[in-house]
């Protein structure tokens, strides 16, 4: 049997409905799919409903696709029932390699071999996850940015035994969902998103450990500075502009002869996270949190991202009209 048309998938199964898995549920529902969600957790259904209660008004502001409805959700604690008839399976169980390996063994038994199974793993290579699969060729990493229903980007990368045609299929599928797909040709631990954000976080920890910055100062540096700029362009485009008329080429040429980054780069990969340092970080973080609940912070984050996305799209439309 051939795979379903990636642009005409009607039913998806979400295995695991925590923060990421539940975010995928919201993404698929708002994109007009029938969604079967499975999670064996005692309070899993209540958690998912609360997540949808918070996400749905946000998605209505962004714009629902035709057919989008929360009534198209079917929650079950029977995994066989969840995957029955699914044309794509999105796995989002907790980040435990052995747990994921066992889950893929189970899905191998229940899901027809032509159906693609994607993993939202934050760091494990698919090569490690698919190692005991009977049909490893249909398995692929589909790593989102939290919250999956709001941030467009998703990373797609296969393992050693993944069929390249499955990567093609997955890219087409998630483009139909409405995602901006970043297809990676080679596996790396943590993929691109987490390697970049962890590198920045590591440097922030070093500055705090050396008592050269506080949590609030670092957050301000990003939310009121670099983050706003990065919403429009990445580091290479930024440095291209920063180099003046000569552009990125001159900057890279000078980089080859003068290590101008050296004064800023820490020597050790991670500072010693002593109890004292952890206490200092957490105490300073409370100043940033400022008594807000997680729910309140999620609402503020979502509203900000919506504003940025709409503003960026309006700017692109305005620029195209001038041409």
mmCIF file of C-alpha atoms in Angstrom:
data_model
loop_
_atom_site.group_PDB
_atom_site.id
_atom_site.type_symbol
_atom_site.label_atom_id
_atom_site.label_comp_id
_atom_site.label_asym_id
_atom_site.label_seq_id
_atom_site.Cartn_x
_atom_site.Cartn_y
_atom_site.Cartn_z
ATOM 1 C CA UNK A 1 0.000 0.000 0.000
ATOM 2 C CA UNK A 2 1.179 3.508 -0.758
ATOM 3 C CA UNK A 3 1.390 6.356 1.729
ATOM 4 C CA UNK A 4 -1.462 8.849 2.000
ATOM 5 C CA UNK A 5 -1.174 12.062 0.028
ATOM 6 C CA UNK A 6 0.636 14.375 2.489
ATOM 7 C CA UNK A 7 -1.451 17.324 1.350
ATOM 8 C CA UNK A 8 -4.745 15.519 1.932
ATOM 9 C CA UNK A 9 -4.277 13.817 5.288
ATOM 10 C CA UNK A 10 -7.508 13.885 7.293
ATOM 11 C CA UNK A 11 -6.725 12.018 10.522
ATOM 12 C CA UNK A 12 -3.647 12.188 12.749
ATOM 13 C CA UNK A 13 -2.769 10.507 16.034
ATOM 14 C CA UNK A 14 -0.881 12.271 18.809
ATOM 15 C CA UNK A 15 0.892 9.940 21.238
ATOM 16 C CA UNK A 16 1.574 11.851 24.443
ATOM 17 C CA UNK A 17 -0.310 15.027 25.349
ATOM 18 C CA UNK A 18 2.013 16.977 27.633
ATOM 19 C CA UNK A 19 3.135 20.504 26.852
ATOM 20 C CA UNK A 20 4.580 19.582 23.440
ATOM 21 C CA UNK A 21 2.172 16.787 22.534
ATOM 22 C CA UNK A 22 -0.786 18.906 23.589
ATOM 23 C CA UNK A 23 0.605 21.749 21.524
ATOM 24 C CA UNK A 24 0.634 19.452 18.503
ATOM 25 C CA UNK A 25 -2.990 18.528 19.225
ATOM 26 C CA UNK A 26 -3.899 22.222 19.175
ATOM 27 C CA UNK A 27 -1.914 22.716 15.949
ATOM 28 C CA UNK A 28 -3.660 19.870 14.140
ATOM 29 C CA UNK A 29 -7.127 20.823 15.368
ATOM 30 C CA UNK A 30 -6.747 24.441 14.290
ATOM 31 C CA UNK A 31 -5.514 23.210 10.903
ATOM 32 C CA UNK A 32 -8.712 21.245 10.303
ATOM 33 C CA UNK A 33 -7.644 17.665 11.075
ATOM 34 C CA UNK A 34 -9.400 14.905 12.992
ATOM 35 C CA UNK A 35 -7.133 14.189 15.971
ATOM 36 C CA UNK A 36 -6.953 11.093 18.140
ATOM 37 C CA UNK A 37 -4.910 11.827 21.265
ATOM 38 C CA UNK A 38 -3.451 9.164 23.549
ATOM 39 C CA UNK A 39 -1.909 9.604 26.978
ATOM 40 C CA UNK A 40 -2.052 7.082 29.851
ATOM 41 C CA UNK A 41 -1.477 9.711 32.534
ATOM 42 C CA UNK A 42 -4.046 9.981 35.323
ATOM 43 C CA UNK A 43 -4.713 13.697 34.739
ATOM 44 C CA UNK A 44 -3.719 13.768 31.067
ATOM 45 C CA UNK A 45 -7.145 14.608 29.689
ATOM 46 C CA UNK A 46 -7.683 17.476 32.136
ATOM 47 C CA UNK A 47 -4.244 18.884 31.317
ATOM 48 C CA UNK A 48 -4.951 18.713 27.592
ATOM 49 C CA UNK A 49 -8.321 20.435 27.958
ATOM 50 C CA UNK A 50 -6.715 23.238 29.984
ATOM 51 C CA UNK A 51 -4.024 23.639 27.341
ATOM 52 C CA UNK A 52 -6.670 23.861 24.619
ATOM 53 C CA UNK A 53 -8.702 26.318 26.684
ATOM 54 C CA UNK A 54 -5.676 28.589 26.740
ATOM 55 C CA UNK A 55 -4.514 27.992 23.178
ATOM 56 C CA UNK A 56 -7.818 28.137 21.288
ATOM 57 C CA UNK A 57 -8.618 31.856 21.778
ATOM 58 C CA UNK A 58 -5.065 32.589 20.626
ATOM 59 C CA UNK A 59 -5.500 30.432 17.531
ATOM 60 C CA UNK A 60 -8.823 32.117 16.742
ATOM 61 C CA UNK A 61 -6.988 35.444 16.689
ATOM 62 C CA UNK A 62 -4.339 34.047 14.346
ATOM 63 C CA UNK A 63 -6.998 32.509 12.111
ATOM 64 C CA UNK A 64 -8.401 28.985 12.033
ATOM 65 C CA UNK A 65 -8.315 26.927 8.851
ATOM 66 C CA UNK A 66 -11.560 25.633 7.290
ATOM 67 C CA UNK A 67 -12.990 22.759 9.311
ATOM 68 C CA UNK A 68 -11.042 23.606 12.448
ATOM 69 C CA UNK A 69 -12.934 22.556 15.563
ATOM 70 C CA UNK A 70 -12.182 21.231 19.029
ATOM 71 C CA UNK A 71 -15.031 18.775 18.481
ATOM 72 C CA UNK A 72 -12.731 16.885 16.091
ATOM 73 C CA UNK A 73 -10.625 15.730 19.055
ATOM 74 C CA UNK A 74 -10.986 12.181 20.367
ATOM 75 C CA UNK A 75 -9.030 11.503 23.569
ATOM 76 C CA UNK A 76 -8.357 7.907 24.543
ATOM 77 C CA UNK A 77 -6.144 5.911 26.881
ATOM 78 C CA UNK A 78 -6.190 2.971 24.486
ATOM 79 C CA UNK A 79 -3.218 3.354 22.157
ATOM 80 C CA UNK A 80 -4.591 0.874 19.629
ATOM 81 C CA UNK A 81 -7.764 2.920 19.387
ATOM 82 C CA UNK A 82 -5.734 6.123 18.993
ATOM 83 C CA UNK A 83 -3.708 4.982 15.989
ATOM 84 C CA UNK A 84 -6.525 3.143 14.201
ATOM 85 C CA UNK A 85 -6.999 4.785 10.825
ATOM 86 C CA UNK A 86 -4.328 7.430 11.443
ATOM 87 C CA UNK A 87 -2.607 8.764 8.323
ATOM 88 C CA UNK A 88 0.240 10.259 10.364
ATOM 89 C CA UNK A 89 1.428 9.602 13.929
ATOM 90 C CA UNK A 90 3.095 12.299 16.013
ATOM 91 C CA UNK A 91 4.932 10.867 19.044
ATOM 92 C CA UNK A 92 5.596 13.187 21.992
ATOM 93 C CA UNK A 93 6.206 10.924 24.985
ATOM 94 C CA UNK A 94 8.602 12.136 27.727
ATOM 95 C CA UNK A 95 12.258 12.652 26.808
ATOM 96 C CA UNK A 96 13.548 9.241 27.844
ATOM 97 C CA UNK A 97 15.390 7.294 25.156
ATOM 98 C CA UNK A 98 14.438 3.804 26.313
ATOM 99 C CA UNK A 99 10.801 4.884 26.697
ATOM 100 C CA UNK A 100 10.802 6.181 23.128
ATOM 101 C CA UNK A 101 12.482 3.034 21.798
ATOM 102 C CA UNK A 102 9.805 0.892 23.477
ATOM 103 C CA UNK A 103 7.060 3.146 22.171
ATOM 104 C CA UNK A 104 8.322 2.759 18.619
ATOM 105 C CA UNK A 105 8.403 -1.010 19.036
ATOM 106 C CA UNK A 106 4.758 -0.823 20.118
ATOM 107 C CA UNK A 107 3.775 1.488 17.272
ATOM 108 C CA UNK A 108 5.508 -0.864 14.834
ATOM 109 C CA UNK A 109 2.985 -3.527 15.852
ATOM 110 C CA UNK A 110 -0.073 -1.267 15.610
ATOM 111 C CA UNK A 111 0.572 1.126 12.722
ATOM 112 C CA UNK A 112 0.694 -0.030 9.073
ATOM 113 C CA UNK A 113 4.260 0.240 7.685
ATOM 114 C CA UNK A 114 3.354 2.868 5.091
ATOM 115 C CA UNK A 115 2.269 5.363 7.774
ATOM 116 C CA UNK A 116 4.952 7.870 8.817
ATOM 117 C CA UNK A 117 5.746 8.262 12.530
ATOM 118 C CA UNK A 118 7.380 11.481 13.719
ATOM 119 C CA UNK A 119 9.099 12.160 17.052
ATOM 120 C CA UNK A 120 9.175 15.509 18.828
ATOM 121 C CA UNK A 121 12.347 14.503 20.690
ATOM 122 C CA UNK A 122 14.356 17.527 21.768
ATOM 123 C CA UNK A 123 17.736 15.903 21.251
ATOM 124 C CA UNK A 124 17.860 12.150 20.596
ATOM 125 C CA UNK A 125 18.884 11.188 17.036
ATOM 126 C CA UNK A 126 16.318 9.126 15.190
ATOM 127 C CA UNK A 127 19.067 6.553 14.606
ATOM 128 C CA UNK A 128 18.951 5.778 18.339
ATOM 129 C CA UNK A 129 15.144 5.799 18.549
ATOM 130 C CA UNK A 130 14.569 3.534 15.526
ATOM 131 C CA UNK A 131 17.187 0.925 16.504
ATOM 132 C CA UNK A 132 14.640 -1.800 17.378
ATOM 133 C CA UNK A 133 12.029 -0.918 14.752
ATOM 134 C CA UNK A 134 10.858 -3.439 12.172
ATOM 135 C CA UNK A 135 10.053 -0.551 9.828
ATOM 136 C CA UNK A 136 12.676 2.116 10.679
ATOM 137 C CA UNK A 137 12.459 3.576 7.191
ATOM 138 C CA UNK A 138 9.169 5.340 8.066
ATOM 139 C CA UNK A 139 10.439 7.047 11.242
ATOM 140 C CA UNK A 140 11.597 10.680 11.378
ATOM 141 C CA UNK A 141 12.308 13.452 13.882
ATOM 142 C CA UNK A 142 9.746 16.278 13.828
ATOM 143 C CA UNK A 143 11.049 18.696 16.460
ATOM 144 C CA UNK A 144 8.982 21.861 17.054
ATOM 145 C CA UNK A 145 9.563 25.077 18.953
ATOM 146 C CA UNK A 146 7.356 25.528 22.018
ATOM 147 C CA UNK A 147 4.483 26.320 21.728
ATOM 148 C CA UNK A 148 4.060 24.153 18.607
ATOM 149 C CA UNK A 149 0.667 25.673 17.770
ATOM 150 C CA UNK A 150 2.088 29.185 17.544
ATOM 151 C CA UNK A 151 5.755 29.084 16.484
ATOM 152 C CA UNK A 152 5.919 28.192 12.776
ATOM 153 C CA UNK A 153 9.281 26.399 12.628
ATOM 154 C CA UNK A 154 9.668 22.618 12.821
ATOM 155 C CA UNK A 155 12.872 20.624 12.286
ATOM 156 C CA UNK A 156 12.693 17.457 10.201
ATOM 157 C CA UNK A 157 15.589 14.974 10.082
ATOM 158 C CA UNK A 158 15.853 11.241 9.579
ATOM 159 C CA UNK A 159 18.014 8.510 11.045
ATOM 160 C CA UNK A 160 20.452 6.171 9.353
ATOM 161 C CA UNK A 161 17.620 3.876 8.242
ATOM 162 C CA UNK A 162 15.033 6.540 7.361
ATOM 163 C CA UNK A 163 13.897 6.470 3.744
ATOM 164 C CA UNK A 164 14.645 9.843 2.058
ATOM 165 C CA UNK A 165 11.161 9.633 0.540
ATOM 166 C CA UNK A 166 9.774 9.768 4.082
ATOM 167 C CA UNK A 167 11.608 13.040 4.644
ATOM 168 C CA UNK A 168 10.044 14.396 1.435
ATOM 169 C CA UNK A 169 6.617 13.239 2.598
ATOM 170 C CA UNK A 170 7.020 14.758 6.055
ATOM 171 C CA UNK A 171 8.134 18.109 4.660
ATOM 172 C CA UNK A 172 5.073 18.238 2.391
ATOM 173 C CA UNK A 173 2.781 17.176 5.221
ATOM 174 C CA UNK A 174 3.959 19.808 7.672
ATOM 175 C CA UNK A 175 3.932 22.495 5.008
ATOM 176 C CA UNK A 176 0.268 21.589 4.459
ATOM 177 C CA UNK A 177 -0.267 21.884 8.233
ATOM 178 C CA UNK A 178 1.110 25.420 7.988
ATOM 179 C CA UNK A 179 4.616 24.968 9.342
ATOM 180 C CA UNK A 180 7.880 26.489 8.169
ATOM 181 C CA UNK A 181 9.904 23.302 7.744
ATOM 182 C CA UNK A 182 13.645 23.199 8.389
ATOM 183 C CA UNK A 183 14.873 20.018 6.719
ATOM 184 C CA UNK A 184 18.201 18.791 8.059
ATOM 185 C CA UNK A 185 20.294 16.457 5.947
ATOM 186 C CA UNK A 186 22.519 15.220 8.788
ATOM 187 C CA UNK A 187 21.779 14.211 12.376
ATOM 188 C CA UNK A 188 23.287 16.129 15.267
ATOM 189 C CA UNK A 189 22.415 15.822 18.946
ATOM 190 C CA UNK A 190 19.999 18.586 19.902
ATOM 191 C CA UNK A 191 19.393 19.502 16.238
ATOM 192 C CA UNK A 192 19.797 23.176 15.295
ATOM 193 C CA UNK A 193 17.285 24.875 17.562
ATOM 194 C CA UNK A 194 18.470 23.439 20.848
ATOM 195 C CA UNK A 195 22.171 23.613 20.023
ATOM 196 C CA UNK A 196 21.846 27.324 19.332
ATOM 197 C CA UNK A 197 19.687 28.178 22.323
ATOM 198 C CA UNK A 198 21.738 26.015 24.706
ATOM 199 C CA UNK A 199 24.949 27.717 23.528
ATOM 200 C CA UNK A 200 23.423 31.083 24.411
ATOM 201 C CA UNK A 201 22.093 29.780 27.734
ATOM 202 C CA UNK A 202 25.512 28.331 28.577
ATOM 203 C CA UNK A 203 27.151 31.706 27.985
ATOM 204 C CA UNK A 204 24.502 33.371 30.149
ATOM 205 C CA UNK A 205 25.277 30.954 32.981
ATOM 206 C CA UNK A 206 28.959 31.818 32.714
ATOM 207 C CA UNK A 207 28.246 35.544 32.994
ATOM 208 C CA UNK A 208 26.066 35.013 36.060
ATOM 209 C CA UNK A 209 28.634 32.671 37.623
ATOM 210 C CA UNK A 210 31.326 35.330 37.121
ATOM 211 C CA UNK A 211 28.989 37.931 38.651
ATOM 212 C CA UNK A 212 29.134 39.996 35.449
ATOM 213 C CA UNK A 213 25.412 39.951 34.706
ATOM 214 C CA UNK A 214 22.075 39.180 36.319
ATOM 215 C CA UNK A 215 19.135 37.149 35.044
ATOM 216 C CA UNK A 216 17.138 40.343 34.468
ATOM 217 C CA UNK A 217 19.960 41.986 32.505
ATOM 218 C CA UNK A 218 20.358 38.955 30.263
ATOM 219 C CA UNK A 219 16.608 38.715 29.675
ATOM 220 C CA UNK A 220 16.497 42.440 28.812
ATOM 221 C CA UNK A 221 19.405 41.974 26.421
ATOM 222 C CA UNK A 222 17.355 39.448 24.473
ATOM 223 C CA UNK A 223 13.747 40.611 24.784
ATOM 224 C CA UNK A 224 14.481 44.301 24.172
ATOM 225 C CA UNK A 225 17.532 43.863 21.963
ATOM 226 C CA UNK A 226 18.732 40.753 20.176
ATOM 227 C CA UNK A 227 15.375 38.969 20.244
ATOM 228 C CA UNK A 228 13.584 41.775 18.430
ATOM 229 C CA UNK A 229 16.305 41.868 15.806
ATOM 230 C CA UNK A 230 16.367 38.090 15.422
ATOM 231 C CA UNK A 231 12.618 38.124 14.769
ATOM 232 C CA UNK A 232 13.464 39.882 11.498
ATOM 233 C CA UNK A 233 16.833 38.404 10.536
ATOM 234 C CA UNK A 234 19.313 35.823 11.766
ATOM 235 C CA UNK A 235 22.920 36.346 12.878
ATOM 236 C CA UNK A 236 24.453 36.183 9.413
ATOM 237 C CA UNK A 237 22.126 38.818 7.966
ATOM 238 C CA UNK A 238 22.635 40.869 11.128
ATOM 239 C CA UNK A 239 26.415 40.807 10.796
ATOM 240 C CA UNK A 240 26.078 41.538 7.094
ATOM 241 C CA UNK A 241 24.297 44.791 7.962
ATOM 242 C CA UNK A 242 26.644 45.487 10.855
ATOM 243 C CA UNK A 243 29.699 45.374 8.600
ATOM 244 C CA UNK A 244 28.544 48.452 6.682
ATOM 245 C CA UNK A 245 28.908 48.814 2.923
ATOM 246 C CA UNK A 246 31.503 46.046 2.741
ATOM 247 C CA UNK A 247 29.038 43.480 4.091
ATOM 248 C CA UNK A 248 29.440 40.007 5.544
ATOM 249 C CA UNK A 249 32.340 39.033 3.281
ATOM 250 C CA UNK A 250 34.669 41.604 4.805
ATOM 251 C CA UNK A 251 33.663 40.531 8.296
ATOM 252 C CA UNK A 252 34.376 36.880 7.532
ATOM 253 C CA UNK A 253 37.675 37.768 5.877
ATOM 254 C CA UNK A 254 38.767 39.588 9.002
ATOM 255 C CA UNK A 255 37.534 36.710 11.132
ATOM 256 C CA UNK A 256 39.964 34.442 9.310
ATOM 257 C CA UNK A 257 42.943 36.588 10.341
ATOM 258 C CA UNK A 258 41.759 38.030 13.663
ATOM 259 C CA UNK A 259 39.777 35.990 16.164
ATOM 260 C CA UNK A 260 37.599 38.934 17.150
ATOM 261 C CA UNK A 261 35.213 36.623 19.022
ATOM 262 C CA UNK A 262 37.939 35.355 21.365
ATOM 263 C CA UNK A 263 37.446 37.980 24.104
ATOM 264 C CA UNK A 264 33.772 37.031 24.388
ATOM 265 C CA UNK A 265 33.928 33.234 24.319
ATOM 266 C CA UNK A 266 34.191 31.289 27.562
ATOM 267 C CA UNK A 267 36.820 28.595 27.826
ATOM 268 C CA UNK A 268 34.923 25.913 29.739
ATOM 269 C CA UNK A 269 31.652 24.414 28.407
ATOM 270 C CA UNK A 270 29.663 25.010 31.590
ATOM 271 C CA UNK A 271 30.317 26.714 34.907
ATOM 272 C CA UNK A 272 30.244 24.658 38.074
ATOM 273 C CA UNK A 273 26.581 24.793 39.063
ATOM 274 C CA UNK A 274 27.139 24.921 42.805
ATOM 275 C CA UNK A 275 24.156 25.171 45.159
ATOM 276 C CA UNK A 276 25.140 28.794 45.783
ATOM 277 C CA UNK A 277 25.128 29.613 42.062
ATOM 278 C CA UNK A 278 21.808 27.841 41.540
ATOM 279 C CA UNK A 279 20.292 29.772 44.450
ATOM 280 C CA UNK A 280 21.565 33.040 42.978
ATOM 281 C CA UNK A 281 20.136 32.276 39.531
ATOM 282 C CA UNK A 282 16.762 31.255 40.926
ATOM 283 C CA UNK A 283 16.592 34.284 43.201
ATOM 284 C CA UNK A 284 17.379 36.621 40.328
ATOM 285 C CA UNK A 285 14.876 34.806 38.107
ATOM 286 C CA UNK A 286 12.129 35.614 40.600
ATOM 287 C CA UNK A 287 12.739 39.291 39.869
ATOM 288 C CA UNK A 288 12.019 38.588 36.198
ATOM 289 C CA UNK A 289 8.942 36.446 36.953
ATOM 290 C CA UNK A 290 7.703 39.228 39.251
ATOM 291 C CA UNK A 291 4.953 37.149 40.833
ATOM 292 C CA UNK A 292 3.290 36.201 37.553
ATOM 293 C CA UNK A 293 1.759 32.738 37.235
ATOM 294 C CA UNK A 294 2.865 30.436 34.447
ATOM 295 C CA UNK A 295 -0.560 30.857 32.864
ATOM 296 C CA UNK A 296 -0.171 34.636 32.889
ATOM 297 C CA UNK A 297 3.289 34.441 31.359
ATOM 298 C CA UNK A 298 2.024 32.083 28.640
ATOM 299 C CA UNK A 299 -0.760 34.552 27.782
ATOM 300 C CA UNK A 300 1.736 37.421 27.590
ATOM 301 C CA UNK A 301 4.131 35.386 25.455
ATOM 302 C CA UNK A 302 1.396 34.327 23.056
ATOM 303 C CA UNK A 303 0.068 37.867 22.663
ATOM 304 C CA UNK A 304 3.562 39.159 21.956
ATOM 305 C CA UNK A 305 4.307 36.491 19.374
ATOM 306 C CA UNK A 306 0.986 37.127 17.623
ATOM 307 C CA UNK A 307 1.790 40.822 17.439
ATOM 308 C CA UNK A 308 5.243 40.149 16.034
ATOM 309 C CA UNK A 309 3.955 37.670 13.452
ATOM 310 C CA UNK A 310 1.218 40.020 12.257
ATOM 311 C CA UNK A 311 3.577 42.978 12.203
ATOM 312 C CA UNK A 312 6.161 41.038 10.218
ATOM 313 C CA UNK A 313 3.571 39.919 7.673
ATOM 314 C CA UNK A 314 2.203 43.467 7.352
ATOM 315 C CA UNK A 315 5.746 44.761 6.780
ATOM 316 C CA UNK A 316 6.367 42.185 4.043
ATOM 317 C CA UNK A 317 3.073 43.051 2.306
ATOM 318 C CA UNK A 318 3.851 46.753 2.476
ATOM 319 C CA UNK A 319 7.334 46.197 1.079
ATOM 320 C CA UNK A 320 6.021 44.058 -1.793
ATOM 321 C CA UNK A 321 3.470 46.722 -2.716
ATOM 322 C CA UNK A 322 6.235 49.303 -3.060
ATOM 323 C CA UNK A 323 8.115 47.182 -5.599
#
